[in-house]
mmCIF file of C-alpha atoms and ligand atoms in Angstrom:
data_model
loop_
_atom_site.group_PDB
_atom_site.id
_atom_site.type_symbol
_atom_site.label_atom_id
_atom_site.label_comp_id
_atom_site.label_asym_id
_atom_site.label_seq_id
_atom_site.Cartn_x
_atom_site.Cartn_y
_atom_site.Cartn_z
ATOM 1 C CA MET A 22 0.000 0.000 0.000
ATOM 2 C CA LYS A 23 1.343 3.400 -0.925
ATOM 3 C CA ARG A 24 2.221 5.686 2.029
ATOM 4 C CA SER A 25 -0.202 8.472 0.917
ATOM 5 C CA PHE A 26 -3.042 5.953 0.631
ATOM 6 C CA LYS A 27 -2.294 4.669 4.145
ATOM 7 C CA VAL A 28 -2.447 8.222 5.519
ATOM 8 C CA LEU A 29 -5.809 8.733 3.822
ATOM 9 C CA VAL A 30 -7.259 5.509 5.297
ATOM 10 C CA VAL A 31 -6.005 6.365 8.811
ATOM 11 C CA SER A 32 -7.393 9.923 8.583
ATOM 12 C CA LEU A 33 -10.746 8.592 7.433
ATOM 13 C CA LEU A 34 -10.882 6.108 10.306
ATOM 14 C CA LEU A 35 -10.003 8.836 12.816
ATOM 15 C CA SER A 36 -12.738 11.116 11.446
ATOM 16 C CA VAL A 37 -15.341 8.358 11.758
ATOM 17 C CA LEU A 38 -14.226 7.697 15.350
ATOM 18 C CA PHE A 39 -14.391 11.410 16.198
ATOM 19 C CA LEU A 40 -17.849 11.756 14.651
ATOM 20 C CA GLY A 41 -19.055 8.744 16.602
ATOM 21 C CA LEU A 42 -17.765 10.223 19.833
ATOM 22 C CA PHE A 43 -19.395 13.531 19.007
ATOM 23 C CA THR A 44 -22.721 11.845 18.421
ATOM 24 C CA VAL A 45 -22.683 9.878 21.665
ATOM 25 C CA THR A 46 -21.565 12.681 23.961
ATOM 26 C CA GLY A 47 -23.077 15.648 22.182
ATOM 27 C CA PHE A 48 -19.689 17.303 22.394
ATOM 28 C CA ALA A 49 -16.505 15.372 21.665
ATOM 29 C CA GLY A 50 -15.032 14.150 24.921
ATOM 30 C CA LYS A 51 -17.759 15.665 27.129
ATOM 31 C CA LYS A 52 -20.439 13.516 28.655
ATOM 32 C CA LEU A 53 -23.920 15.051 28.656
ATOM 33 C CA LYS A 54 -24.978 16.274 32.092
ATOM 34 C CA PHE A 55 -28.667 16.651 32.975
ATOM 35 C CA ALA A 56 -30.062 18.022 36.233
ATOM 36 C CA TRP A 57 -33.227 16.730 37.881
ATOM 37 C CA CYS A 58 -34.589 19.324 40.300
ATOM 38 C CA PRO A 59 -37.536 17.880 42.287
ATOM 39 C CA THR A 60 -40.261 20.194 43.562
ATOM 40 C CA ILE A 61 -40.899 18.598 46.956
ATOM 41 C CA THR A 62 -40.063 15.506 48.974
ATOM 42 C CA ASP A 63 -42.751 12.976 48.131
ATOM 43 C CA PRO A 64 -43.028 9.490 46.604
ATOM 44 C CA PHE A 65 -44.258 10.917 43.290
ATOM 45 C CA TYR A 66 -41.035 12.876 42.769
ATOM 46 C CA PHE A 67 -38.916 9.943 43.946
ATOM 47 C CA MET A 68 -40.495 7.939 41.112
ATOM 48 C CA ILE A 69 -39.584 10.627 38.564
ATOM 49 C CA GLY A 70 -36.008 10.431 39.883
ATOM 50 C CA LYS A 71 -36.040 6.649 39.578
ATOM 51 C CA GLY A 72 -37.147 6.760 35.917
ATOM 52 C CA ALA A 73 -34.595 9.468 35.153
ATOM 53 C CA LYS A 74 -31.790 7.413 36.718
ATOM 54 C CA ALA A 75 -32.731 4.346 34.651
ATOM 55 C CA ALA A 76 -32.669 6.330 31.400
ATOM 56 C CA ALA A 77 -29.429 8.097 32.360
ATOM 57 C CA GLU A 78 -27.774 4.716 32.936
ATOM 58 C CA LYS A 79 -29.109 3.390 29.641
ATOM 59 C CA TYR A 80 -27.881 6.365 27.602
ATOM 60 C CA GLY A 81 -24.686 7.116 29.498
ATOM 61 C CA VAL A 82 -25.838 10.561 30.644
ATOM 62 C CA ASP A 83 -24.532 12.070 33.895
ATOM 63 C CA LEU A 84 -27.526 12.817 36.116
ATOM 64 C CA PHE A 85 -27.211 15.453 38.810
ATOM 65 C CA VAL A 86 -30.062 15.406 41.360
ATOM 66 C CA SER A 87 -30.609 18.523 43.438
ATOM 67 C CA GLU A 88 -31.963 18.457 46.978
ATOM 68 C CA TYR A 89 -35.600 17.434 47.505
ATOM 69 C CA PRO A 90 -37.286 20.519 49.073
ATOM 70 C CA LYS A 91 -39.151 19.890 52.333
ATOM 71 C CA ALA A 92 -42.056 22.183 51.407
ATOM 72 C CA TRP A 93 -43.797 23.421 48.274
ATOM 73 C CA GLY A 94 -43.230 26.900 46.872
ATOM 74 C CA PRO A 95 -41.396 29.144 44.394
ATOM 75 C CA GLU A 96 -39.484 30.830 47.235
ATOM 76 C CA ILE A 97 -37.915 27.458 48.055
ATOM 77 C CA GLN A 98 -37.535 26.207 44.481
ATOM 78 C CA ILE A 99 -36.056 29.296 42.792
ATOM 79 C CA PRO A 100 -32.776 29.452 44.795
ATOM 80 C CA ILE A 101 -32.239 25.729 44.220
ATOM 81 C CA LEU A 102 -32.668 26.075 40.444
ATOM 82 C CA LYS A 103 -30.346 29.084 40.350
ATOM 83 C CA ALA A 104 -27.654 27.250 42.307
ATOM 84 C CA VAL A 105 -27.837 24.239 39.995
ATOM 85 C CA ALA A 106 -27.588 26.438 36.895
ATOM 86 C CA ALA A 107 -24.630 28.316 38.409
ATOM 87 C CA ARG A 108 -22.593 25.089 38.479
ATOM 88 C CA GLY A 109 -21.893 25.790 34.828
ATOM 89 C CA ASP A 110 -21.792 22.152 33.721
ATOM 90 C CA ILE A 111 -25.482 21.398 33.102
ATOM 91 C CA ASP A 112 -26.738 20.815 29.531
ATOM 92 C CA LEU A 113 -30.394 20.242 30.382
ATOM 93 C CA MET A 114 -32.496 20.838 33.477
ATOM 94 C CA PHE A 115 -35.864 19.244 34.167
ATOM 95 C CA THR A 116 -38.128 20.227 36.988
ATOM 96 C CA GLY A 117 -41.777 20.584 38.025
ATOM 97 C CA PRO A 118 -42.469 24.321 38.312
ATOM 98 C CA ALA A 119 -44.057 25.059 41.711
ATOM 99 C CA SER A 120 -46.128 27.860 40.146
ATOM 100 C CA LYS A 121 -47.449 28.557 36.642
ATOM 101 C CA ASP A 122 -46.346 32.191 36.772
ATOM 102 C CA ALA A 123 -43.666 32.641 39.425
ATOM 103 C CA LEU A 124 -41.245 30.224 37.766
ATOM 104 C CA ILE A 125 -41.336 31.827 34.299
ATOM 105 C CA PRO A 126 -38.548 34.418 34.810
ATOM 106 C CA VAL A 127 -36.080 32.074 36.493
ATOM 107 C CA LEU A 128 -36.528 29.290 33.939
ATOM 108 C CA LYS A 129 -36.097 31.806 31.111
ATOM 109 C CA GLU A 130 -32.955 33.136 32.793
ATOM 110 C CA ILE A 131 -31.552 29.606 33.052
ATOM 111 C CA TYR A 132 -32.459 28.885 29.420
ATOM 112 C CA ASP A 133 -30.662 32.088 28.391
ATOM 113 C CA MET A 134 -27.554 30.762 30.163
ATOM 114 C CA GLY A 135 -27.535 27.976 27.532
ATOM 115 C CA ILE A 136 -29.326 25.270 29.522
ATOM 116 C CA GLU A 137 -32.219 23.416 27.853
ATOM 117 C CA ILE A 138 -35.395 23.139 29.944
ATOM 118 C CA ILE A 139 -38.030 20.409 30.162
ATOM 119 C CA THR A 140 -40.886 20.782 32.625
ATOM 120 C CA VAL A 141 -42.253 17.562 34.072
ATOM 121 C CA ASP A 142 -45.577 17.133 35.898
ATOM 122 C CA THR A 143 -46.363 20.875 35.909
ATOM 123 C CA TYR A 144 -46.005 23.613 33.326
ATOM 124 C CA ILE A 145 -45.431 27.355 33.139
ATOM 125 C CA GLY A 146 -47.738 29.829 31.384
ATOM 126 C CA ASP A 147 -50.585 28.025 29.661
ATOM 127 C CA GLY A 148 -48.508 24.887 29.106
ATOM 128 C CA ASP A 149 -48.603 25.152 25.327
ATOM 129 C CA TYR A 150 -44.943 25.594 24.435
ATOM 130 C CA THR A 151 -45.645 25.610 20.688
ATOM 131 C CA HIS A 152 -46.280 29.349 20.624
ATOM 132 C CA PRO A 153 -44.976 32.553 22.229
ATOM 133 C CA PRO A 154 -44.663 34.017 24.761
ATOM 134 C CA ILE A 155 -43.457 30.807 26.424
ATOM 135 C CA ASP A 156 -42.012 28.544 23.764
ATOM 136 C CA PHE A 157 -38.480 28.102 25.092
ATOM 137 C CA PRO A 158 -38.906 24.816 27.034
ATOM 138 C CA LEU A 159 -38.174 21.745 24.960
ATOM 139 C CA SER A 160 -41.264 19.967 26.256
ATOM 140 C CA PHE A 161 -43.892 19.551 28.937
ATOM 141 C CA ILE A 162 -44.033 15.912 30.012
ATOM 142 C CA GLY A 163 -46.978 15.271 32.303
ATOM 143 C CA THR A 164 -50.420 13.815 32.903
ATOM 144 C CA ASP A 165 -53.564 15.172 31.253
ATOM 145 C CA ASN A 166 -54.758 16.489 34.601
ATOM 146 C CA PHE A 167 -57.960 18.077 33.280
ATOM 147 C CA GLN A 168 -59.050 14.783 31.731
ATOM 148 C CA GLY A 169 -58.209 12.948 34.959
ATOM 149 C CA GLY A 170 -60.354 15.415 36.911
ATOM 150 C CA VAL A 171 -63.281 14.888 34.526
ATOM 151 C CA GLU A 172 -63.023 11.103 34.822
ATOM 152 C CA ILE A 173 -62.782 11.269 38.629
ATOM 153 C CA ALA A 174 -65.981 13.363 38.674
ATOM 154 C CA HIS A 175 -67.894 10.723 36.685
ATOM 155 C CA ARG A 176 -66.591 7.852 38.797
ATOM 156 C CA LEU A 177 -67.307 9.634 42.087
ATOM 157 C CA ALA A 178 -70.771 10.612 40.828
ATOM 158 C CA LYS A 179 -71.476 6.947 40.141
ATOM 159 C CA MET A 180 -70.291 5.953 43.626
ATOM 160 C CA ILE A 181 -72.652 8.443 45.310
ATOM 161 C CA GLY A 182 -75.647 7.586 43.137
ATOM 162 C CA GLY A 183 -75.522 10.847 41.174
ATOM 163 C CA LYS A 184 -76.567 13.095 44.055
ATOM 164 C CA GLY A 185 -75.445 14.822 47.234
ATOM 165 C CA LYS A 186 -72.788 17.229 48.476
ATOM 166 C CA VAL A 187 -69.178 16.872 47.431
ATOM 167 C CA PHE A 188 -66.000 18.616 48.545
ATOM 168 C CA VAL A 189 -62.556 19.127 46.986
ATOM 169 C CA GLU A 190 -59.307 19.173 48.974
ATOM 170 C CA THR A 191 -56.378 20.528 46.972
ATOM 171 C CA THR A 192 -52.997 22.273 47.356
ATOM 172 C CA ASN A 193 -52.520 25.633 45.572
ATOM 173 C CA PRO A 194 -54.499 27.609 43.003
ATOM 174 C CA ASP A 195 -51.445 28.527 40.863
ATOM 175 C CA VAL A 196 -50.030 25.034 40.309
ATOM 176 C CA SER A 197 -50.936 23.753 36.848
ATOM 177 C CA SER A 198 -51.392 20.089 37.773
ATOM 178 C CA VAL A 199 -53.836 20.453 40.646
ATOM 179 C CA ALA A 200 -55.551 23.507 39.131
ATOM 180 C CA GLU A 201 -56.415 21.418 36.068
ATOM 181 C CA ARG A 202 -57.616 18.529 38.221
ATOM 182 C CA VAL A 203 -60.026 20.840 40.032
ATOM 183 C CA ALA A 204 -61.180 22.431 36.758
ATOM 184 C CA GLY A 205 -61.728 19.001 35.192
ATOM 185 C CA PHE A 206 -63.658 17.815 38.236
ATOM 186 C CA LYS A 207 -65.913 20.898 38.148
ATOM 187 C CA LYS A 208 -66.535 20.320 34.453
ATOM 188 C CA GLY A 209 -67.349 16.647 35.041
ATOM 189 C CA ILE A 210 -69.906 17.250 37.786
ATOM 190 C CA GLU A 211 -71.752 19.766 35.591
ATOM 191 C CA ASP A 212 -73.459 16.666 34.149
ATOM 192 C CA TYR A 213 -75.108 15.927 37.503
ATOM 193 C CA PRO A 214 -77.636 18.577 38.548
ATOM 194 C CA ASP A 215 -78.206 16.845 41.901
ATOM 195 C CA ILE A 216 -74.565 17.007 42.932
ATOM 196 C CA LYS A 217 -73.512 20.164 44.758
ATOM 197 C CA LEU A 218 -69.876 21.182 45.239
ATOM 198 C CA VAL A 219 -69.820 22.720 48.740
ATOM 199 C CA GLY A 220 -66.193 23.783 48.879
ATOM 200 C CA VAL A 221 -62.638 23.757 47.541
ATOM 201 C CA GLU A 222 -59.872 24.181 50.139
ATOM 202 C CA TYR A 223 -56.141 24.799 49.632
ATOM 203 C CA ASN A 224 -53.650 23.142 51.995
ATOM 204 C CA LEU A 225 -50.358 24.276 50.370
ATOM 205 C CA ASP A 226 -49.348 20.628 50.074
ATOM 206 C CA SER A 227 -49.482 19.931 53.812
ATOM 207 C CA GLN A 228 -51.167 16.705 54.861
ATOM 208 C CA GLU A 229 -51.874 18.075 58.366
ATOM 209 C CA LYS A 230 -53.638 21.126 56.888
ATOM 210 C CA ALA A 231 -55.579 18.894 54.494
ATOM 211 C CA GLN A 232 -56.794 16.751 57.364
ATOM 212 C CA ALA A 233 -57.833 19.795 59.431
ATOM 213 C CA GLN A 234 -59.636 21.383 56.467
ATOM 214 C CA VAL A 235 -61.579 18.224 55.653
ATOM 215 C CA ALA A 236 -62.489 17.779 59.327
ATOM 216 C CA ALA A 237 -63.824 21.360 59.354
ATOM 217 C CA ALA A 238 -65.737 20.798 56.087
ATOM 218 C CA LEU A 239 -67.385 17.689 57.537
ATOM 219 C CA GLN A 240 -68.434 19.657 60.608
ATOM 220 C CA ALA A 241 -69.881 22.469 58.495
ATOM 221 C CA ASN A 242 -71.612 20.020 56.107
ATOM 222 C CA PRO A 243 -72.260 16.721 57.903
ATOM 223 C CA ASP A 244 -74.104 15.441 54.817
ATOM 224 C CA ILE A 245 -71.094 15.497 52.476
ATOM 225 C CA VAL A 246 -71.094 12.187 50.586
ATOM 226 C CA GLY A 247 -68.019 12.486 48.369
ATOM 227 C CA ILE A 248 -64.524 14.002 48.563
ATOM 228 C CA PHE A 249 -61.903 14.445 45.861
ATOM 229 C CA GLY A 250 -58.317 14.727 47.168
ATOM 230 C CA THR A 251 -56.339 16.169 44.246
ATOM 231 C CA ASN A 252 -52.884 14.912 45.194
ATOM 232 C CA LEU A 253 -51.272 12.551 47.608
ATOM 233 C CA TYR A 254 -51.063 14.830 50.676
ATOM 234 C CA SER A 255 -54.593 16.163 50.040
ATOM 235 C CA ALA A 256 -56.004 12.657 49.656
ATOM 236 C CA GLN A 257 -54.091 11.171 52.594
ATOM 237 C CA GLY A 258 -55.241 14.029 54.851
ATOM 238 C CA ALA A 259 -58.811 13.699 53.552
ATOM 239 C CA TYR A 260 -59.233 10.014 54.282
ATOM 240 C CA GLN A 261 -57.663 10.383 57.752
ATOM 241 C CA ALA A 262 -60.237 13.074 58.587
ATOM 242 C CA VAL A 263 -63.056 10.850 57.361
ATOM 243 C CA VAL A 264 -61.750 7.901 59.400
ATOM 244 C CA ASN A 265 -61.494 10.129 62.505
ATOM 245 C CA ALA A 266 -65.055 11.361 61.965
ATOM 246 C CA GLY A 267 -66.248 7.732 61.886
ATOM 247 C CA LEU A 268 -67.550 8.178 58.345
ATOM 248 C CA THR A 269 -65.540 5.506 56.544
ATOM 249 C CA GLY A 270 -67.640 4.069 53.720
ATOM 250 C CA VAL A 271 -70.338 6.718 54.185
ATOM 251 C CA VAL A 272 -68.244 9.424 52.558
ATOM 252 C CA LYS A 273 -66.728 8.143 49.304
ATOM 253 C CA ILE A 274 -63.170 9.252 48.605
ATOM 254 C CA ALA A 275 -61.600 9.634 45.178
ATOM 255 C CA SER A 276 -57.878 10.171 45.462
ATOM 256 C CA TRP A 277 -55.066 11.124 43.147
ATOM 257 C CA ASP A 278 -51.610 9.470 43.326
ATOM 258 C CA ALA A 279 -50.875 5.829 44.012
ATOM 259 C CA THR A 280 -48.778 5.912 47.174
ATOM 260 C CA VAL A 281 -48.480 2.713 49.186
ATOM 261 C CA ASP A 282 -50.499 4.497 51.906
ATOM 262 C CA LEU A 283 -53.398 5.250 49.524
ATOM 263 C CA ILE A 284 -53.315 1.783 47.977
ATOM 264 C CA ASN A 285 -53.492 0.208 51.445
ATOM 265 C CA ALA A 286 -56.329 2.590 52.319
ATOM 266 C CA LEU A 287 -58.145 1.477 49.161
ATOM 267 C CA LYS A 288 -57.735 -2.174 50.131
ATOM 268 C CA ALA A 289 -58.998 -1.349 53.656
ATOM 269 C CA GLY A 290 -62.096 0.459 52.348
ATOM 270 C CA LYS A 291 -60.941 3.882 53.620
ATOM 271 C CA VAL A 292 -60.515 5.209 50.070
ATOM 272 C CA ASP A 293 -62.665 4.226 47.081
ATOM 273 C CA LEU A 294 -60.643 5.171 44.005
ATOM 274 C CA VAL A 295 -56.982 5.950 43.288
ATOM 275 C CA LEU A 296 -55.666 7.572 40.119
ATOM 276 C CA ALA A 297 -52.066 6.538 39.447
ATOM 277 C CA GLN A 298 -49.951 8.869 37.345
ATOM 278 C CA ARG A 299 -46.853 7.574 35.582
ATOM 279 C CA PRO A 300 -44.037 9.515 37.243
ATOM 280 C CA TYR A 301 -41.393 6.894 36.430
ATOM 281 C CA ASP A 302 -42.144 7.405 32.732
ATOM 282 C CA MET A 303 -42.005 11.200 33.126
ATOM 283 C CA GLY A 304 -38.424 10.994 34.432
ATOM 284 C CA TYR A 305 -37.408 8.356 31.924
ATOM 285 C CA LEU A 306 -38.832 10.280 28.969
ATOM 286 C CA ALA A 307 -37.241 13.572 30.061
ATOM 287 C CA VAL A 308 -33.765 12.020 29.960
ATOM 288 C CA GLU A 309 -34.450 9.965 26.834
ATOM 289 C CA TRP A 310 -35.747 12.901 24.797
ATOM 290 C CA GLY A 311 -33.003 15.174 26.110
ATOM 291 C CA TYR A 312 -30.431 12.612 25.001
ATOM 292 C CA LYS A 313 -32.013 12.290 21.562
ATOM 293 C CA TYR A 314 -32.166 16.051 21.237
ATOM 294 C CA PHE A 315 -28.455 16.527 21.875
ATOM 295 C CA THR A 316 -27.134 13.476 20.088
ATOM 296 C CA GLN A 317 -29.531 12.975 17.186
ATOM 297 C CA ASN A 318 -30.865 16.476 16.758
ATOM 298 C CA ALA A 319 -34.315 14.956 17.401
ATOM 299 C CA LYS A 320 -37.374 17.190 17.303
ATOM 300 C CA VAL A 321 -38.780 16.837 20.816
ATOM 301 C CA PRO A 322 -42.610 16.857 20.997
ATOM 302 C CA LYS A 323 -43.659 19.977 22.908
ATOM 303 C CA ARG A 324 -46.226 17.937 24.830
ATOM 304 C CA ILE A 325 -45.757 14.360 26.038
ATOM 305 C CA ASN A 326 -48.526 12.663 28.012
ATOM 306 C CA PRO A 327 -47.584 9.371 29.694
ATOM 307 C CA GLY A 328 -51.204 8.601 30.685
ATOM 308 C CA PHE A 329 -52.752 7.388 33.950
ATOM 309 C CA PHE A 330 -54.369 4.337 35.502
ATOM 310 C CA PHE A 331 -57.305 3.864 37.895
ATOM 311 C CA PHE A 332 -57.074 1.551 40.887
ATOM 312 C CA THR A 333 -60.365 0.268 42.293
ATOM 313 C CA ARG A 334 -61.002 -2.428 44.889
ATOM 314 C CA GLU A 335 -61.681 -4.793 41.985
ATOM 315 C CA ASN A 336 -58.276 -4.464 40.309
ATOM 316 C CA VAL A 337 -56.013 -3.415 43.193
ATOM 317 C CA ASN A 338 -54.481 -6.873 43.574
ATOM 318 C CA ASP A 339 -54.051 -7.578 39.847
ATOM 319 C CA PRO A 340 -50.410 -8.473 39.215
ATOM 320 C CA GLU A 341 -50.184 -6.228 36.144
ATOM 321 C CA ALA A 342 -51.494 -3.217 38.104
ATOM 322 C CA GLN A 343 -48.730 -3.346 40.739
ATOM 323 C CA LYS A 344 -46.263 -1.491 38.516
ATOM 324 C CA PHE A 345 -48.382 1.660 38.841
ATOM 325 C CA ILE A 346 -47.827 1.945 42.611
ATOM 326 C CA TYR A 347 -45.257 4.588 43.607
ATOM 327 C CA LYS A 348 -42.623 2.514 45.338
HETATM 328 O O1 T6T B 19 -49.733 14.863 42.459
HETATM 329 C C1 T6T B 19 -48.347 14.999 42.434
HETATM 330 C C2 T6T B 19 -48.005 15.996 41.384
HETATM 331 O O2 T6T B 19 -48.578 15.610 40.165
HETATM 332 C C3 T6T B 19 -48.519 17.374 41.768
HETATM 333 O O3 T6T B 19 -48.138 18.334 40.839
HETATM 334 C C4 T6T B 19 -48.042 17.758 43.149
HETATM 335 O O4 T6T B 19 -48.376 16.760 44.054
HETATM 336 C C5 T6T B 19 -47.850 15.469 43.788
HETATM 337 O O5 T6T B 19 -46.462 15.522 43.805
HETATM 338 C C6 T6T B 19 -48.261 14.502 44.863
HETATM 339 O O6 T6T B 19 -47.907 14.978 46.116
#
């Protein structure tokens, strides 16, 4: 083989190797680094972290996990996000914004620093990232909360025979997930003229507050027949209040989020319905799409909906349903 030909072959081989490396890492020699910034300490967010870790291992992405805040709120979340961005080594950050509006400026600021953003579980603005003014996040990956609220309304209505007083226990008015659940529930019960919604209370994601608020609602309206707890702390507090009031089985409880506590309560007859979201998939998909975006220039769908699953006493022990429990 002529020397010049050999040089050409070696150069070609080196270029292919370099290109390959570039494709896998996004940047030659640099591993992709994604940051998962949970919104609060709860089993739902642990599941997102679990899914993210599995995808990061599969794709060889470095996953940085920030602290799990002890309470819900932009004032707690914003400094954490800023500190993570200030590390200077993050390519993509995914988080569940604690408020539709209050998180817009900080996420935009982080995006302008060159960090891609995916919101999981909750969104900012109106959640439609396909048009301005908020089109900078790569995607919103989360449940169709409005649809879930509508379906809960129909199922609860059936459980209470289509009539009577109902009550909603929820967390905050400015959080997209729970706000949509409440809106969907209100829409769903419009179909039942004999059902009256007697109150919606906000517990700021505190189970103790939820329990106290439901206890007070039951005192004010002893004839409440149905309660919708819009997330795990709301639902756990709600059923405890009903148990304490000696109304188990009399007041039907529809709950959101499949914690082990709520699943056991369903089995024990203290809760009547549990909607399981798919947080593991949310975390997995955030890392997977981020990886594809950087390495394959993939067009990330602006909205990804992993779906949900209903647990009832009939299916709660089905082997194939167990994967939906947050554990
Ligand atoms: O219901 C989830 C999540 O979807 C919501 O946005 C906040 O509350 C949970 O984390 C459950 O506590």
